[in-house]
XYZ file of C-alpha atoms in Angstrom:
487
model
C 113.508 -8.580 71.720
C 110.492 -7.934 73.886
C 110.058 -4.196 74.672
C 109.955 -4.124 78.476
C 111.396 -1.542 80.842
C 111.811 -2.060 84.570
C 109.363 -4.941 84.956
C 106.626 -6.957 83.302
C 104.122 -4.291 84.252
C 105.838 -1.263 82.801
C 105.792 -0.344 79.118
C 107.512 2.602 77.530
C 106.563 2.439 73.836
C 103.715 1.670 71.464
C 103.864 -1.216 68.982
C 103.469 0.258 65.496
C 104.654 -1.142 62.183
C 106.509 -4.035 63.804
C 108.577 -1.658 65.968
C 108.457 -0.265 69.473
C 108.002 3.451 68.960
C 107.982 6.301 71.486
C 104.568 7.830 71.949
C 104.070 11.465 70.954
C 101.540 11.883 73.782
C 102.513 13.870 76.845
C 100.578 11.669 79.251
C 100.817 8.066 80.382
C 98.266 5.567 81.665
C 98.445 4.097 85.149
C 96.720 0.838 86.062
C 95.451 0.378 89.626
C 94.838 -2.983 91.293
C 91.156 -3.458 92.188
C 92.269 -5.619 95.116
C 95.054 -3.598 96.738
C 94.116 -0.200 95.263
C 97.838 0.204 94.575
C 99.553 0.759 91.203
C 100.044 -2.286 89.012
C 101.994 -0.600 86.242
C 102.082 2.114 83.622
C 101.880 2.378 79.852
C 102.390 5.257 77.434
C 99.493 7.348 76.284
C 98.607 7.760 72.627
C 98.210 10.955 70.604
C 96.342 11.328 67.303
C 99.690 11.307 65.467
C 100.363 7.841 66.880
C 96.977 6.639 65.639
C 97.828 8.019 62.202
C 101.099 6.091 62.252
C 99.429 2.849 63.329
C 96.744 3.068 60.648
C 99.367 3.893 58.014
C 101.428 0.885 59.136
C 98.376 -1.366 58.810
C 97.661 0.034 55.346
C 101.262 -0.648 54.378
C 100.958 -4.252 55.530
C 98.142 -4.715 53.017
C 99.958 -3.131 50.095
C 103.714 -3.267 50.619
C 104.603 -6.130 52.986
C 104.664 -9.885 52.316
C 101.301 -10.159 54.113
C 99.556 -8.724 51.048
C 100.651 -11.621 48.834
C 100.538 -14.528 51.279
C 98.076 -17.271 50.524
C 95.683 -18.700 53.099
C 98.072 -21.493 54.091
C 100.855 -19.022 54.840
C 98.527 -16.845 56.902
C 97.303 -19.907 58.783
C 100.882 -20.903 59.570
C 101.478 -17.400 60.940
C 98.396 -17.690 63.154
C 99.680 -20.987 64.517
C 103.041 -19.392 65.309
C 101.260 -16.537 67.038
C 99.262 -19.070 69.049
C 102.496 -20.798 70.083
C 103.969 -17.501 71.263
C 100.841 -16.622 73.236
C 100.735 -20.045 74.856
C 104.259 -19.552 76.172
C 103.052 -16.344 77.819
C 99.712 -17.735 79.016
C 100.500 -18.032 82.755
C 102.025 -14.553 82.888
C 99.181 -13.099 80.845
C 96.543 -14.656 83.093
C 98.265 -13.256 86.171
C 98.534 -9.829 84.590
C 94.830 -9.723 83.701
C 93.964 -10.724 87.265
C 96.184 -7.954 88.618
C 94.592 -5.395 86.296
C 90.868 -6.116 86.539
C 90.426 -8.399 89.557
C 89.303 -11.454 87.591
C 89.741 -14.578 89.753
C 92.829 -16.465 88.626
C 90.712 -19.605 88.374
C 88.940 -17.879 85.482
C 91.804 -15.957 83.889
C 94.088 -19.003 83.841
C 91.492 -20.802 81.719
C 89.924 -18.042 79.648
C 92.493 -15.261 79.342
C 95.720 -17.313 79.353
C 95.350 -20.202 76.877
C 91.991 -19.085 75.473
C 93.325 -16.687 72.787
C 95.650 -19.389 71.411
C 92.682 -21.740 70.989
C 90.830 -19.068 69.036
C 93.829 -18.504 66.778
C 94.186 -22.216 66.049
C 90.505 -22.475 65.200
C 90.747 -19.653 62.664
C 94.034 -20.945 61.277
C 92.322 -24.205 60.428
C 89.295 -22.408 59.032
C 91.540 -20.282 56.811
C 92.976 -23.465 55.341
C 89.569 -24.870 54.459
C 87.650 -21.842 53.145
C 88.355 -21.280 49.465
C 89.309 -17.766 48.395
C 87.452 -18.231 45.121
C 84.606 -20.338 43.852
C 83.080 -20.636 40.404
C 79.315 -20.581 39.974
C 77.350 -21.251 36.830
C 75.533 -18.064 35.947
C 71.852 -18.201 36.903
C 71.006 -16.966 33.404
C 72.418 -20.211 32.011
C 75.167 -18.459 30.073
C 78.655 -17.952 31.457
C 80.316 -18.363 34.860
C 80.808 -16.066 37.817
C 83.951 -16.229 39.918
C 83.100 -15.191 43.477
C 86.152 -13.987 45.398
C 86.579 -13.469 49.144
C 88.903 -10.518 49.732
C 90.021 -8.960 53.037
C 88.079 -5.902 54.164
C 91.310 -4.042 54.940
C 92.391 -2.167 58.069
C 90.404 -3.130 61.171
C 90.040 -0.906 64.234
C 89.758 -3.292 67.195
C 88.393 -1.600 70.324
C 87.988 -3.877 73.327
C 86.770 -3.605 76.945
C 88.376 -4.476 80.254
C 86.293 -7.428 81.439
C 87.770 -10.199 79.223
C 90.472 -8.234 77.400
C 92.525 -11.068 75.908
C 89.652 -13.280 74.776
C 87.575 -10.472 73.303
C 90.592 -9.059 71.472
C 91.293 -12.417 69.886
C 87.660 -12.975 68.831
C 88.335 -10.093 66.449
C 92.043 -10.317 65.686
C 92.120 -14.041 64.871
C 89.285 -13.808 62.357
C 90.639 -10.585 60.842
C 94.125 -12.026 60.340
C 92.732 -15.275 58.952
C 90.879 -13.218 56.341
C 94.058 -11.317 55.427
C 93.306 -8.020 57.178
C 95.609 -5.914 59.356
C 94.599 -4.604 62.770
C 95.045 -1.629 65.076
C 94.183 -2.732 68.620
C 93.128 -0.234 71.294
C 92.548 -1.848 74.694
C 90.652 -0.295 77.582
C 92.787 1.868 79.900
C 91.996 -0.418 82.844
C 93.662 -3.379 81.090
C 96.144 -1.654 78.825
C 99.167 -3.629 80.016
C 98.150 -7.136 78.941
C 97.539 -5.924 75.376
C 101.294 -5.639 74.900
C 101.590 -9.392 75.440
C 99.953 -9.691 72.017
C 102.508 -7.302 70.559
C 105.387 -9.299 72.035
C 103.932 -12.507 70.629
C 103.338 -10.984 67.182
C 106.959 -9.895 67.033
C 108.206 -13.299 68.176
C 105.954 -15.094 65.676
C 107.470 -13.119 62.810
C 104.283 -11.466 61.604
C 105.087 -8.956 58.867
C 105.453 -5.354 59.981
C 102.150 -3.528 60.419
C 99.888 -6.579 60.525
C 99.319 -6.106 64.264
C 99.595 -2.685 65.891
C 98.878 -1.913 69.554
C 98.102 1.584 70.774
C 96.516 2.904 73.990
C 94.184 5.634 75.118
C 90.734 6.430 76.433
C 87.490 7.350 74.753
C 88.928 10.291 72.834
C 91.568 8.166 71.128
C 89.026 5.414 70.529
C 86.748 7.911 68.795
C 89.622 9.219 66.679
C 90.531 5.687 65.618
C 86.925 4.720 64.827
C 86.495 7.748 62.579
C 89.928 7.583 60.967
C 89.742 7.778 57.143
C 92.254 4.924 56.806
C 90.110 2.425 58.744
C 87.963 0.054 56.677
C 85.973 -1.675 59.442
C 85.420 -1.336 63.209
C 85.093 -4.242 65.625
C 83.927 -3.179 69.085
C 82.874 -4.844 72.305
C 81.591 -2.667 75.119
C 78.600 -0.794 76.435
C 75.481 -0.174 74.404
C 75.867 3.571 74.942
C 79.315 3.661 73.344
C 78.224 1.143 70.712
C 75.433 3.457 69.580
C 77.933 6.315 69.165
C 80.286 4.092 67.158
C 77.387 2.833 65.051
C 76.372 6.414 64.226
C 79.886 7.237 63.036
C 80.170 4.076 60.954
C 76.712 4.609 59.484
C 77.608 8.109 58.362
C 80.867 6.848 56.852
C 79.202 3.750 55.346
C 81.832 1.746 57.215
C 81.219 -1.886 58.221
C 81.009 -2.429 61.970
C 80.578 -5.323 64.365
C 79.123 -4.346 67.741
C 78.992 -6.785 70.649
C 77.215 -4.821 73.347
C 75.388 -5.203 76.646
C 72.875 -7.686 77.921
C 70.296 -8.420 80.591
C 69.822 -12.095 79.938
C 67.232 -14.372 81.495
C 67.666 -17.798 83.049
C 64.347 -19.653 82.753
C 64.068 -22.362 85.392
C 61.404 -24.891 84.378
C 59.270 -26.676 86.939
C 61.038 -29.987 86.229
C 64.562 -28.616 86.771
C 66.983 -30.430 89.056
C 67.908 -27.453 91.214
C 71.050 -29.004 92.651
C 72.429 -29.489 89.151
C 71.110 -26.161 87.892
C 72.724 -24.196 90.696
C 76.154 -25.536 89.773
C 75.680 -24.265 86.229
C 74.170 -20.984 87.357
C 77.405 -20.126 89.139
C 79.061 -19.874 85.707
C 76.100 -18.435 83.828
C 75.129 -15.808 86.416
C 78.154 -14.739 88.433
C 81.241 -15.350 86.290
C 83.897 -12.675 86.829
C 81.849 -11.112 89.632
C 78.968 -10.587 87.204
C 81.129 -8.431 84.916
C 80.235 -10.591 81.929
C 78.092 -9.446 79.010
C 76.144 -12.692 78.672
C 75.420 -13.236 82.361
C 71.927 -14.535 83.154
C 71.167 -11.897 85.770
C 67.372 -12.396 85.674
C 66.325 -15.760 87.093
C 62.730 -16.591 86.131
C 61.215 -19.232 88.429
C 57.876 -21.092 88.318
C 55.596 -19.719 90.991
C 55.056 -23.153 92.508
C 58.805 -23.483 93.163
C 59.590 -19.816 93.631
C 60.682 -19.925 97.269
C 62.773 -23.018 96.551
C 64.567 -21.308 93.661
C 65.123 -18.121 95.672
C 66.691 -20.128 98.486
C 68.865 -22.133 96.091
C 70.164 -19.049 94.281
C 70.799 -17.266 97.588
C 72.665 -20.299 98.950
C 74.779 -20.284 95.791
C 75.628 -16.594 96.219
C 76.564 -17.110 99.872
C 78.751 -20.103 99.069
C 81.072 -18.293 96.662
C 84.344 -17.378 98.313
C 85.168 -13.668 98.118
C 88.783 -12.596 98.285
C 92.184 -12.128 96.726
C 91.707 -12.732 92.996
C 95.176 -14.295 92.741
C 94.107 -17.075 95.156
C 92.869 -20.125 93.181
C 90.158 -20.696 95.807
C 88.559 -17.277 95.210
C 85.349 -17.275 93.185
C 84.351 -13.601 93.519
C 86.999 -10.918 93.187
C 86.713 -7.140 93.390
C 85.031 -5.043 90.738
C 87.334 -3.385 88.248
C 87.182 0.148 89.679
C 85.738 2.314 92.406
C 83.470 3.853 89.776
C 82.127 0.440 88.818
C 81.485 -0.396 92.469
C 79.608 2.890 92.881
C 77.484 2.001 89.859
C 76.594 -1.435 91.216
C 75.819 -0.064 94.658
C 73.518 2.553 93.131
C 71.491 -0.240 91.511
C 71.278 -2.118 94.810
C 69.946 1.046 96.429
C 67.447 1.474 93.581
C 66.251 -2.107 93.989
C 65.610 -1.557 97.679
C 63.823 1.727 96.948
C 61.547 -0.077 94.469
C 60.505 -2.511 97.188
C 62.542 -5.551 96.176
C 63.706 -7.833 98.987
C 67.430 -8.435 99.501
C 67.729 -12.144 100.281
C 71.498 -12.120 100.639
C 74.321 -9.656 100.120
C 73.548 -6.051 99.406
C 76.702 -4.524 100.830
C 80.466 -4.691 100.999
C 82.120 -7.703 102.640
C 83.314 -6.851 106.134
C 86.627 -8.690 105.919
C 88.388 -6.319 103.516
C 89.662 -2.864 104.341
C 90.753 -2.378 100.739
C 89.504 -3.551 97.398
C 86.434 -2.611 95.362
C 84.265 -5.492 96.541
C 80.496 -5.939 96.470
C 78.871 -8.993 98.017
C 77.012 -11.320 95.632
C 73.490 -9.977 95.981
C 70.158 -11.681 95.324
C 66.869 -9.787 95.094
C 63.469 -11.446 95.373
C 59.955 -10.042 94.880
C 61.137 -8.086 91.842
C 58.878 -6.836 89.074
C 60.211 -7.345 85.565
C 59.764 -3.608 84.915
C 62.078 -2.525 87.758
C 65.453 -0.978 86.938
C 67.338 -3.893 88.520
C 65.450 -6.231 86.161
C 65.805 -4.183 82.971
C 69.156 -2.392 83.051
C 72.598 -3.934 82.759
C 74.276 -3.676 86.162
C 77.549 -5.460 85.332
C 78.142 -6.701 88.833
C 77.257 -9.613 91.146
C 73.549 -8.779 91.397
C 70.787 -11.249 90.522
C 67.025 -10.882 90.588
C 64.574 -13.784 90.932
C 61.174 -13.200 89.319
C 58.166 -15.564 89.450
C 56.135 -16.693 86.438
C 52.847 -18.588 86.132
C 53.309 -20.556 82.892
C 55.892 -21.048 80.149
C 54.253 -18.573 77.791
C 54.605 -15.896 80.444
C 58.201 -16.934 81.152
C 59.163 -16.583 77.488
C 57.326 -13.269 77.223
C 59.154 -11.947 80.292
C 62.508 -13.153 78.977
C 61.836 -11.362 75.697
C 60.531 -8.225 77.404
C 63.933 -6.573 77.474
C 65.736 -3.958 75.407
C 68.589 -6.475 75.154
C 68.978 -9.839 73.448
C 72.478 -11.234 73.865
C 72.132 -14.537 75.692
C 69.959 -16.630 77.963
C 69.677 -20.028 79.614
C 67.028 -22.688 80.160
C 67.185 -25.152 83.055
C 65.182 -28.370 82.730
C 65.347 -32.146 83.001
C 63.892 -32.403 79.483
C 66.458 -31.299 76.884
C 63.886 -31.295 74.068
C 61.652 -28.983 76.072
C 64.655 -26.792 76.782
C 65.435 -26.563 73.079
C 61.811 -25.699 72.341
C 61.920 -22.828 74.843
C 65.309 -21.686 73.503
C 63.855 -21.412 70.004
C 61.222 -19.011 71.314
C 63.660 -16.687 73.074
C 64.567 -13.552 71.098
C 68.266 -13.529 71.777
C 71.507 -14.288 69.975
C 72.613 -17.262 72.080
C 70.997 -19.649 74.558
C 72.392 -22.373 76.790
C 70.354 -25.369 77.913
C 71.477 -26.516 81.382
C 74.737 -24.604 80.972
C 76.150 -21.660 79.062
C 79.307 -21.702 77.038
C 80.734 -19.892 74.033
C 81.503 -22.333 71.222
C 84.368 -21.131 69.015
C 82.709 -22.856 66.078
C 79.334 -21.090 66.401
C 78.323 -17.440 65.942
C 78.129 -15.203 69.015
C 76.355 -11.870 69.144
C 73.079 -10.214 69.997
C 69.898 -8.608 68.755
C 68.157 -5.378 69.712
C 70.383 -3.228 71.971
C 72.893 -6.068 72.326
C 74.576 -5.298 69.047
C 75.083 -5.927 65.354
C 76.847 -8.762 63.583
C 78.427 -11.956 64.843
C 81.795 -13.133 66.085
C 83.218 -16.673 66.195
C 82.463 -19.549 63.866
C 82.640 -19.260 60.072
C 80.334 -16.273 60.427
C 83.073 -14.481 62.361
C 85.494 -14.992 59.475
C 82.903 -13.797 56.949
C 82.649 -10.502 58.853
C 86.172 -9.596 57.662
C 85.635 -10.500 54.011
C 84.304 -8.529 51.072
C 82.845 -10.384 48.122
C 83.787 -9.625 44.547
C 81.951 -11.178 41.611
C 83.754 -11.592 38.272
C 81.505 -12.603 35.409
C 83.075 -14.672 32.609
C 81.165 -15.043 29.354
C 81.578 -18.501 27.904
């Protein structure tokens, strides 16, 4: 039976070892709507003793439960059942995410509702096709080596609030496909939707301890990351927190995957069809009110078409409907918190102080007495060294910067502490691919940007370590063992 109290948005217990257990923490976590600024619901807090119990349950799943002996086909079947259970909850989950973080329902109903089930099905199929063992003739010419793929073990999954369901499943699906067990700690802002995964895991009949869901803020996250029973950490979030996690894992010699921040560039070539490009830029630049790690928030435009590009991007920003995130017509919802709005507004003020020109936006929409809204904002006349051009803002703020030739455009795109994503906009796909090859970043989109489940996603430089998705994402949860046989 699903563990729910008074309503969908109230939870009373943590999900540990296949059971709903009372928390030993004295506090609880309240979630506030970014749109109404009223409570959405409440979840229990987590104490270190609860983390200990969750890690122990995950360890037990790898040594004592049926999960430890299941073959790849059995695990894949379990992933498919979990996908079925999540699909049944998809509409409710999408609505819950929208209520928690203000994501427009037009996005959450596509990405956060059915999206996790698609990821699970991809990894279920991959689990069926990747052999656990392979035999290789020894390079010395004598004997054979059996190379085994074995699960890393207990995975600490720490996820942010911006795409909580999708980013959780990028990690959980691959970890389960490899035979690992997970302890999931969501962000406090989106703690409620994480229990949808727990409900689904219980309904799908996953063995006890394979999936555990706890709660908590940075202190509990730090305790989990450094726990002696954890074998690997998978984290998505800010570069600042990622550095701290990386330091802990480095000291412990613990594997870690870090998907961190970005300040990606959109290079508009002089042959680009602006009408077509603008439609794609809406997704690449302003998805989820700019609270997207891969957003192309720096638009680099050829000097000969600079004014044209500025006008087109500004017209795009003005055209996006701001409003109630639960309304399917809304394209820009509120930011996740008052603190996040303050952060974004501080960058807008800094851009003005540095002499950049606000072409559109720059304030709060006048039509809303409540809600943590910021207007989609476009800056022109920005230097690539300015704070608004170099630092991750994580809000609906774009800068348009001119360039003189393609070499300069590529150099400017690469002149960033980050390297997560990027886009190229051109009528010549081959030229776009050529430019993409020269960009120092983990992913690039030509005339659009999309995450392909079958291809690796991740960044370079301050954007992180390791890759998620694709076969590479599965390999991140595997350890290799070589067994030499003398023949």
